[in-house]
Amino acid sequence: MQFFVDTADLNEIRELADLGMVDGVTTNPSIIAKSGQDFKKVIKEICLIVKGSVSAEVIATKYDQMIEEGTTLSKIAENVTVKLPMTWDGLKACKYFSEREIMTNVTLCFSANQALLAAKAGATYVSPFIGRLDDIGLQGMELIKDIRDIYSNYMFETQILAASIRHPEHILEAAKIGADVATMPPKTLRQLINHPLTDIGIDMFLKDWANANQKI
């Protein structure tokens, strides 16, 4: 499974990339707006830090404007992935970019039927939103399973990018089902290493070593 971080915080991206834990980055208009940084400048900086896919989302809702914005974004760096909404115009734009070998990420996916449409349009990634489905009483992980089954049945190359991840359990379950990518806040990625028995074990080893009066 690839790990993407869902952030525009350059310091967080650098630190996690240095650990070898970042395969790509996802952004959206809300994340960029909260960062207070220039949109194209921050995307370019991220692309210099991360070699993998960096999703940059169009703001337009109409096809022609999506093509214009997506083309501009794709020219920032070779690893920019044009992020498009799950609408008919978005799918039409996805087909346009896919035919030109420009990576795409169809976002705001909430059903397996939508994911099927994204794959038919040639999307590089589809982003099903797990957490937001959980929020309204549905099982977000069931959507990941349904998409995995459909894509495996027909050998679609579109990668499942599990999004709206809220906690480590989401990542574990998505990995068990076979999601290709999980995108998460840096805080959630850091939580993956936590286990109380690891901490207890380290403390015990250190105490035993100190009592032995030895050196390495």
Short mmCIF file of N, CA and C in Angstrom, two decimals, residues 148-216:
data_model
loop_
_atom_site.label_atom_id
_atom_site.label_comp_id
_atom_site.label_asym_id
_atom_site.label_seq_id
_atom_site.Cartn_x
_atom_site.Cartn_y
_atom_site.Cartn_z
N ARG A 148 -13.05 -2.65 -4.80
CA ARG A 148 -11.99 -3.63 -5.04
C ARG A 148 -12.53 -4.82 -5.82
N ASP A 149 -13.70 -5.31 -5.44
CA ASP A 149 -14.30 -6.45 -6.14
C ASP A 149 -14.56 -6.11 -7.60
N ILE A 150 -15.13 -4.96 -7.86
CA ILE A 150 -15.47 -4.57 -9.23
C ILE A 150 -14.21 -4.39 -10.07
N TYR A 151 -13.23 -3.68 -9.53
CA TYR A 151 -12.01 -3.44 -10.29
C TYR A 151 -11.26 -4.75 -10.57
N SER A 152 -11.28 -5.66 -9.61
CA SER A 152 -10.61 -6.94 -9.81
C SER A 152 -11.34 -7.79 -10.84
N ASN A 153 -12.68 -7.71 -10.83
CA ASN A 153 -13.48 -8.49 -11.80
C ASN A 153 -13.13 -8.13 -13.24
N TYR A 154 -12.88 -6.84 -13.47
CA TYR A 154 -12.71 -6.36 -14.84
C TYR A 154 -11.31 -5.84 -15.14
N MET A 155 -10.41 -6.05 -14.20
CA MET A 155 -9.00 -5.69 -14.40
C MET A 155 -8.82 -4.21 -14.72
N PHE A 156 -9.62 -3.36 -14.08
CA PHE A 156 -9.44 -1.92 -14.24
C PHE A 156 -8.10 -1.51 -13.63
N GLU A 157 -7.42 -0.58 -14.28
CA GLU A 157 -6.13 -0.12 -13.79
C GLU A 157 -6.25 1.05 -12.82
N THR A 158 -7.41 1.65 -12.71
CA THR A 158 -7.62 2.76 -11.77
C THR A 158 -7.28 2.30 -10.35
N GLN A 159 -6.50 3.11 -9.65
CA GLN A 159 -6.10 2.75 -8.29
C GLN A 159 -7.09 3.32 -7.27
N ILE A 160 -7.37 2.51 -6.26
CA ILE A 160 -8.27 2.93 -5.18
C ILE A 160 -7.48 3.73 -4.16
N LEU A 161 -7.83 4.99 -4.01
CA LEU A 161 -7.14 5.90 -3.10
C LEU A 161 -8.09 6.17 -1.92
N ALA A 162 -7.97 5.39 -0.87
CA ALA A 162 -8.85 5.54 0.29
C ALA A 162 -8.62 6.90 0.94
N ALA A 163 -9.68 7.70 1.02
CA ALA A 163 -9.57 9.07 1.51
C ALA A 163 -10.52 9.30 2.68
N SER A 164 -10.45 10.50 3.24
CA SER A 164 -11.24 10.85 4.42
C SER A 164 -10.98 9.85 5.54
N ILE A 165 -9.71 9.53 5.72
CA ILE A 165 -9.29 8.60 6.77
C ILE A 165 -9.18 9.34 8.09
N ARG A 166 -9.77 8.77 9.12
CA ARG A 166 -9.87 9.45 10.41
C ARG A 166 -8.96 8.86 11.49
N HIS A 167 -8.59 7.58 11.34
CA HIS A 167 -7.82 6.93 12.40
C HIS A 167 -7.08 5.72 11.83
N PRO A 168 -6.11 5.18 12.58
CA PRO A 168 -5.31 4.05 12.08
C PRO A 168 -6.11 2.82 11.68
N GLU A 169 -7.24 2.58 12.32
CA GLU A 169 -8.05 1.40 11.99
C GLU A 169 -8.55 1.48 10.54
N HIS A 170 -8.85 2.69 10.10
CA HIS A 170 -9.25 2.86 8.69
C HIS A 170 -8.15 2.37 7.76
N ILE A 171 -6.91 2.70 8.09
CA ILE A 171 -5.78 2.32 7.23
C ILE A 171 -5.61 0.80 7.24
N LEU A 172 -5.69 0.20 8.41
CA LEU A 172 -5.56 -1.25 8.53
C LEU A 172 -6.62 -1.97 7.71
N GLU A 173 -7.87 -1.55 7.85
CA GLU A 173 -8.95 -2.22 7.13
C GLU A 173 -8.83 -2.01 5.63
N ALA A 174 -8.45 -0.80 5.21
CA ALA A 174 -8.28 -0.53 3.77
C ALA A 174 -7.15 -1.38 3.20
N ALA A 175 -6.09 -1.56 3.97
CA ALA A 175 -4.96 -2.38 3.52
C ALA A 175 -5.37 -3.85 3.39
N LYS A 176 -6.16 -4.34 4.34
CA LYS A 176 -6.61 -5.73 4.30
C LYS A 176 -7.52 -5.99 3.10
N ILE A 177 -8.32 -5.01 2.75
CA ILE A 177 -9.23 -5.16 1.61
C ILE A 177 -8.47 -5.08 0.30
N GLY A 178 -7.40 -4.27 0.29
CA GLY A 178 -6.60 -4.16 -0.93
C GLY A 178 -6.64 -2.81 -1.61
N ALA A 179 -6.93 -1.74 -0.85
CA ALA A 179 -6.84 -0.40 -1.42
C ALA A 179 -5.40 -0.17 -1.84
N ASP A 180 -5.21 0.49 -2.97
CA ASP A 180 -3.86 0.72 -3.48
C ASP A 180 -3.13 1.81 -2.71
N VAL A 181 -3.89 2.80 -2.27
CA VAL A 181 -3.32 3.97 -1.60
C VAL A 181 -4.21 4.36 -0.43
N ALA A 182 -3.60 4.88 0.63
CA ALA A 182 -4.35 5.54 1.70
C ALA A 182 -3.79 6.94 1.85
N THR A 183 -4.65 7.94 1.81
CA THR A 183 -4.20 9.31 2.06
C THR A 183 -4.73 9.75 3.40
N MET A 184 -3.87 10.36 4.19
CA MET A 184 -4.21 10.62 5.59
C MET A 184 -3.52 11.89 6.08
N PRO A 185 -4.06 12.51 7.14
CA PRO A 185 -3.35 13.62 7.76
C PRO A 185 -2.03 13.11 8.36
N PRO A 186 -1.01 13.96 8.42
CA PRO A 186 0.26 13.54 9.02
C PRO A 186 0.10 12.96 10.43
N LYS A 187 -0.81 13.53 11.21
CA LYS A 187 -1.03 13.05 12.58
C LYS A 187 -1.45 11.58 12.58
N THR A 188 -2.33 11.20 11.66
CA THR A 188 -2.80 9.82 11.60
C THR A 188 -1.68 8.88 11.19
N LEU A 189 -0.86 9.31 10.24
CA LEU A 189 0.28 8.47 9.83
C LEU A 189 1.20 8.22 11.02
N ARG A 190 1.45 9.26 11.81
CA ARG A 190 2.34 9.10 12.97
C ARG A 190 1.75 8.15 14.01
N GLN A 191 0.44 8.07 14.08
CA GLN A 191 -0.21 7.21 15.06
C GLN A 191 -0.04 5.72 14.75
N LEU A 192 0.33 5.41 13.51
CA LEU A 192 0.44 4.00 13.12
C LEU A 192 1.49 3.25 13.93
N ILE A 193 2.49 3.95 14.43
CA ILE A 193 3.58 3.27 15.14
C ILE A 193 3.24 2.99 16.60
N ASN A 194 2.18 3.59 17.11
CA ASN A 194 1.89 3.51 18.54
C ASN A 194 1.38 2.15 18.97
N HIS A 195 1.98 1.60 20.02
CA HIS A 195 1.45 0.43 20.71
C HIS A 195 2.04 0.42 22.12
N PRO A 196 1.19 0.29 23.15
CA PRO A 196 1.69 0.35 24.53
C PRO A 196 2.72 -0.72 24.85
N LEU A 197 2.59 -1.92 24.27
CA LEU A 197 3.54 -2.99 24.57
C LEU A 197 4.93 -2.68 24.00
N THR A 198 4.99 -1.93 22.91
CA THR A 198 6.29 -1.50 22.38
C THR A 198 6.98 -0.59 23.38
N ASP A 199 6.24 0.38 23.91
CA ASP A 199 6.81 1.31 24.89
C ASP A 199 7.25 0.58 26.15
N ILE A 200 6.43 -0.35 26.63
CA ILE A 200 6.77 -1.12 27.83
C ILE A 200 8.02 -1.95 27.57
N GLY A 201 8.10 -2.57 26.40
CA GLY A 201 9.25 -3.40 26.07
C GLY A 201 10.54 -2.61 26.03
N ILE A 202 10.51 -1.42 25.43
CA ILE A 202 11.71 -0.58 25.36
C ILE A 202 12.16 -0.19 26.77
N ASP A 203 11.20 0.22 27.61
CA ASP A 203 11.54 0.60 28.99
C ASP A 203 12.17 -0.57 29.74
N MET A 204 11.63 -1.76 29.54
CA MET A 204 12.15 -2.94 30.24
C MET A 204 13.58 -3.26 29.78
N PHE A 205 13.83 -3.20 28.48
CA PHE A 205 15.15 -3.49 27.96
C PHE A 205 16.18 -2.49 28.50
N LEU A 206 15.78 -1.22 28.52
CA LEU A 206 16.70 -0.18 29.00
C LEU A 206 17.04 -0.37 30.48
N LYS A 207 16.04 -0.72 31.28
CA LYS A 207 16.28 -0.94 32.71
C LYS A 207 17.19 -2.15 32.93
N ASP A 208 16.93 -3.23 32.19
CA ASP A 208 17.75 -4.43 32.34
C ASP A 208 19.18 -4.16 31.93
N TRP A 209 19.36 -3.37 30.85
CA TRP A 209 20.69 -3.07 30.39
C TRP A 209 21.45 -2.20 31.38
N ALA A 210 20.72 -1.23 31.96
CA ALA A 210 21.35 -0.35 32.96
C ALA A 210 21.79 -1.16 34.17
N ASN A 211 21.01 -2.11 34.60
CA ASN A 211 21.35 -2.96 35.75
C ASN A 211 22.53 -3.88 35.47
N ALA A 212 22.75 -4.19 34.20
CA ALA A 212 23.85 -5.10 33.83
C ALA A 212 25.19 -4.41 33.80
N ASN A 213 25.20 -3.06 33.84
CA ASN A 213 26.46 -2.28 33.82
C ASN A 213 27.36 -2.66 32.63
N GLN A 214 26.79 -2.75 31.46
CA GLN A 214 27.55 -3.08 30.26
C GLN A 214 27.50 -1.90 29.29
N LYS A 215 28.42 -1.97 28.31
CA LYS A 215 28.44 -0.97 27.25
C LYS A 215 28.55 -1.63 25.89
N ILE A 216 28.05 -0.96 24.86
CA ILE A 216 28.19 -1.45 23.48
C ILE A 216 29.39 -0.80 22.83
#
